[in-house]
mmCIF file of C-alpha atoms in Angstrom:
data_model
loop_
_atom_site.group_PDB
_atom_site.id
_atom_site.type_symbol
_atom_site.label_atom_id
_atom_site.label_comp_id
_atom_site.label_asym_id
_atom_site.label_seq_id
_atom_site.Cartn_x
_atom_site.Cartn_y
_atom_site.Cartn_z
ATOM 1 C CA GLN A 151 -30.388 49.673 -44.188
ATOM 2 C CA VAL A 152 -31.594 45.920 -44.045
ATOM 3 C CA GLN A 153 -32.454 44.814 -47.227
ATOM 4 C CA LEU A 154 -33.991 41.245 -49.000
ATOM 5 C CA VAL A 155 -34.303 41.285 -52.202
ATOM 6 C CA GLU A 156 -36.434 37.807 -54.192
ATOM 7 C CA SER A 157 -35.674 37.075 -57.546
ATOM 8 C CA GLY A 158 -36.690 33.675 -59.041
ATOM 9 C CA GLY A 159 -40.404 33.904 -59.540
ATOM 10 C CA GLY A 160 -42.079 33.472 -63.113
ATOM 11 C CA SER A 161 -45.170 31.133 -64.715
ATOM 12 C CA VAL A 162 -44.863 27.856 -65.142
ATOM 13 C CA GLN A 163 -46.720 24.567 -65.971
ATOM 14 C CA ALA A 164 -47.766 21.681 -63.380
ATOM 15 C CA GLY A 165 -44.850 19.747 -62.356
ATOM 16 C CA GLY A 166 -42.165 22.288 -63.722
ATOM 17 C CA SER A 167 -39.175 23.631 -61.668
ATOM 18 C CA LEU A 168 -38.170 26.937 -60.059
ATOM 19 C CA ARG A 169 -35.507 28.837 -57.829
ATOM 20 C CA LEU A 170 -36.446 31.254 -55.721
ATOM 21 C CA THR A 171 -33.143 33.195 -54.655
ATOM 22 C CA CYS A 172 -33.333 36.385 -51.813
ATOM 23 C CA THR A 173 -30.448 38.393 -51.943
ATOM 24 C CA THR A 174 -30.089 40.742 -49.365
ATOM 25 C CA SER A 175 -27.600 43.789 -48.297
ATOM 26 C CA GLY A 176 -26.658 45.059 -45.206
ATOM 27 C CA TYR A 177 -27.852 42.009 -42.721
ATOM 28 C CA MET A 178 -24.691 41.037 -40.993
ATOM 29 C CA TYR A 179 -26.308 39.023 -38.703
ATOM 30 C CA SER A 180 -23.678 36.153 -39.452
ATOM 31 C CA ASN A 181 -26.267 33.731 -36.931
ATOM 32 C CA ASN A 182 -29.329 33.974 -38.069
ATOM 33 C CA CYS A 183 -32.911 32.017 -39.218
ATOM 34 C CA MET A 184 -33.890 32.837 -42.452
ATOM 35 C CA GLY A 185 -37.147 31.542 -44.197
ATOM 36 C CA TRP A 186 -40.082 31.724 -47.259
ATOM 37 C CA HIS A 187 -42.841 32.526 -46.663
ATOM 38 C CA ARG A 188 -46.117 32.588 -48.887
ATOM 39 C CA GLN A 189 -49.268 33.450 -49.627
ATOM 40 C CA ALA A 190 -52.337 33.282 -52.266
ATOM 41 C CA PRO A 191 -54.779 36.622 -53.707
ATOM 42 C CA GLY A 192 -57.405 35.745 -50.887
ATOM 43 C CA LYS A 193 -55.420 33.209 -48.276
ATOM 44 C CA GLU A 194 -52.879 34.070 -45.981
ATOM 45 C CA ARG A 195 -49.595 34.642 -45.492
ATOM 46 C CA GLU A 196 -47.850 30.519 -44.563
ATOM 47 C CA LEU A 197 -44.681 29.206 -43.237
ATOM 48 C CA VAL A 198 -42.958 27.827 -46.388
ATOM 49 C CA ALA A 199 -39.858 26.837 -44.938
ATOM 50 C CA VAL A 200 -36.507 27.957 -42.991
ATOM 51 C CA ILE A 201 -33.145 27.135 -41.923
ATOM 52 C CA ASN A 202 -31.059 28.429 -39.595
ATOM 53 C CA THR A 203 -27.298 29.131 -40.306
ATOM 54 C CA LEU A 204 -26.553 25.816 -38.662
ATOM 55 C CA GLY A 205 -28.172 23.745 -41.151
ATOM 56 C CA SER A 206 -31.206 23.298 -39.360
ATOM 57 C CA ARG A 207 -34.588 23.063 -42.001
ATOM 58 C CA SER A 208 -37.820 22.706 -41.443
ATOM 59 C CA TYR A 209 -40.546 22.340 -44.017
ATOM 60 C CA ALA A 210 -44.625 22.802 -43.760
ATOM 61 C CA ASP A 211 -46.034 19.225 -44.844
ATOM 62 C CA SER A 212 -47.209 20.694 -48.161
ATOM 63 C CA VAL A 213 -44.041 21.360 -49.660
ATOM 64 C CA LYS A 214 -41.977 18.338 -48.053
ATOM 65 C CA GLY A 215 -40.116 16.077 -50.397
ATOM 66 C CA ARG A 216 -41.015 19.027 -53.377
ATOM 67 C CA PHE A 217 -39.088 22.118 -51.551
ATOM 68 C CA THR A 218 -35.277 22.773 -50.865
ATOM 69 C CA ILE A 219 -34.365 25.551 -48.879
ATOM 70 C CA SER A 220 -30.495 26.532 -48.196
ATOM 71 C CA LYS A 221 -28.082 29.028 -48.135
ATOM 72 C CA ASP A 222 -25.282 30.660 -48.472
ATOM 73 C CA ASN A 223 -24.220 32.149 -45.233
ATOM 74 C CA ALA A 224 -20.370 33.276 -46.670
ATOM 75 C CA LYS A 225 -23.437 35.626 -48.584
ATOM 76 C CA ASN A 226 -26.401 35.750 -46.282
ATOM 77 C CA THR A 227 -28.596 34.311 -49.270
ATOM 78 C CA LEU A 228 -31.484 32.741 -49.394
ATOM 79 C CA TYR A 229 -32.372 29.907 -51.110
ATOM 80 C CA LEU A 230 -35.879 27.664 -52.222
ATOM 81 C CA GLU A 231 -35.513 25.104 -55.460
ATOM 82 C CA MET A 232 -39.630 23.988 -55.794
ATOM 83 C CA SER A 233 -40.367 21.075 -58.049
ATOM 84 C CA ASP A 234 -43.235 19.548 -58.749
ATOM 85 C CA LEU A 235 -44.810 22.038 -58.499
ATOM 86 C CA LYS A 236 -48.709 22.590 -58.174
ATOM 87 C CA PRO A 237 -51.285 25.074 -59.412
ATOM 88 C CA GLU A 238 -52.218 25.096 -55.039
ATOM 89 C CA ASP A 239 -48.451 26.345 -55.185
ATOM 90 C CA SER A 240 -48.701 29.708 -56.809
ATOM 91 C CA GLY A 241 -49.077 33.093 -54.539
ATOM 92 C CA VAL A 242 -46.350 35.533 -53.865
ATOM 93 C CA TYR A 243 -42.990 34.119 -52.423
ATOM 94 C CA TYR A 244 -41.586 36.708 -49.705
ATOM 95 C CA CYS A 245 -37.940 35.527 -47.846
ATOM 96 C CA ALA A 246 -37.439 36.892 -44.299
ATOM 97 C CA GLY A 247 -34.955 36.928 -41.836
ATOM 98 C CA ASP A 248 -34.891 37.009 -37.703
ATOM 99 C CA SER A 249 -32.850 39.769 -35.983
ATOM 100 C CA GLY A 250 -29.617 37.669 -35.253
ATOM 101 C CA PHE A 251 -30.931 34.735 -32.824
ATOM 102 C CA GLY A 252 -31.034 32.208 -35.187
ATOM 103 C CA MET A 253 -32.839 29.813 -33.537
ATOM 104 C CA VAL A 254 -35.517 27.036 -35.116
ATOM 105 C CA VAL A 255 -38.042 25.785 -33.106
ATOM 106 C CA ALA A 256 -41.052 24.296 -33.616
ATOM 107 C CA GLY A 257 -40.628 24.283 -37.329
ATOM 108 C CA THR A 258 -40.148 28.021 -37.409
ATOM 109 C CA CYS A 259 -37.712 30.944 -36.182
ATOM 110 C CA HIS A 260 -38.487 30.796 -32.624
ATOM 111 C CA TYR A 261 -37.375 34.419 -32.626
ATOM 112 C CA GLY A 262 -39.821 35.507 -35.260
ATOM 113 C CA PHE A 263 -39.544 37.594 -38.801
ATOM 114 C CA GLU A 264 -37.609 40.901 -38.602
ATOM 115 C CA TYR A 265 -37.168 41.796 -41.803
ATOM 116 C CA TRP A 266 -39.031 41.063 -45.179
ATOM 117 C CA GLY A 267 -38.921 40.943 -49.140
ATOM 118 C CA LYS A 268 -41.166 42.730 -51.079
ATOM 119 C CA GLY A 269 -42.420 39.483 -52.830
ATOM 120 C CA THR A 270 -41.769 37.128 -56.129
ATOM 121 C CA LEU A 271 -45.054 35.843 -57.526
ATOM 122 C CA VAL A 272 -45.123 32.610 -58.760
ATOM 123 C CA THR A 273 -47.330 30.886 -61.089
ATOM 124 C CA ILE A 274 -48.258 27.414 -61.631
ATOM 125 C CA SER A 275 -50.647 26.890 -64.133
ATOM 126 C CA SER A 276 -52.540 23.542 -65.302
#
């Protein structure tokens, strides 16, 4: 059974930083594409950043230059370093992974996200 568990969320003031971690179990695809999504209250979920096993990355325009996605391929652990946080970055952040295709195309995992975590809450106060 595949499990993705996010951690590292919390409450910080605008301009601050947070590091999110997505720990996986049973996610055995050596070649994969993983990403972070977020959902603010009353809004649709949006893709924040993706990365594949080869290190290809893509970011939403709203977070470019402020967020960095990285992955420990040996552990299939995903990270999101967030800096210069803004109130509009608030929301529930979800980790997700594909089924071992590993392709980043047009800013997302080409074959979609098969596995999802339950999310971690990020709250940025002004």
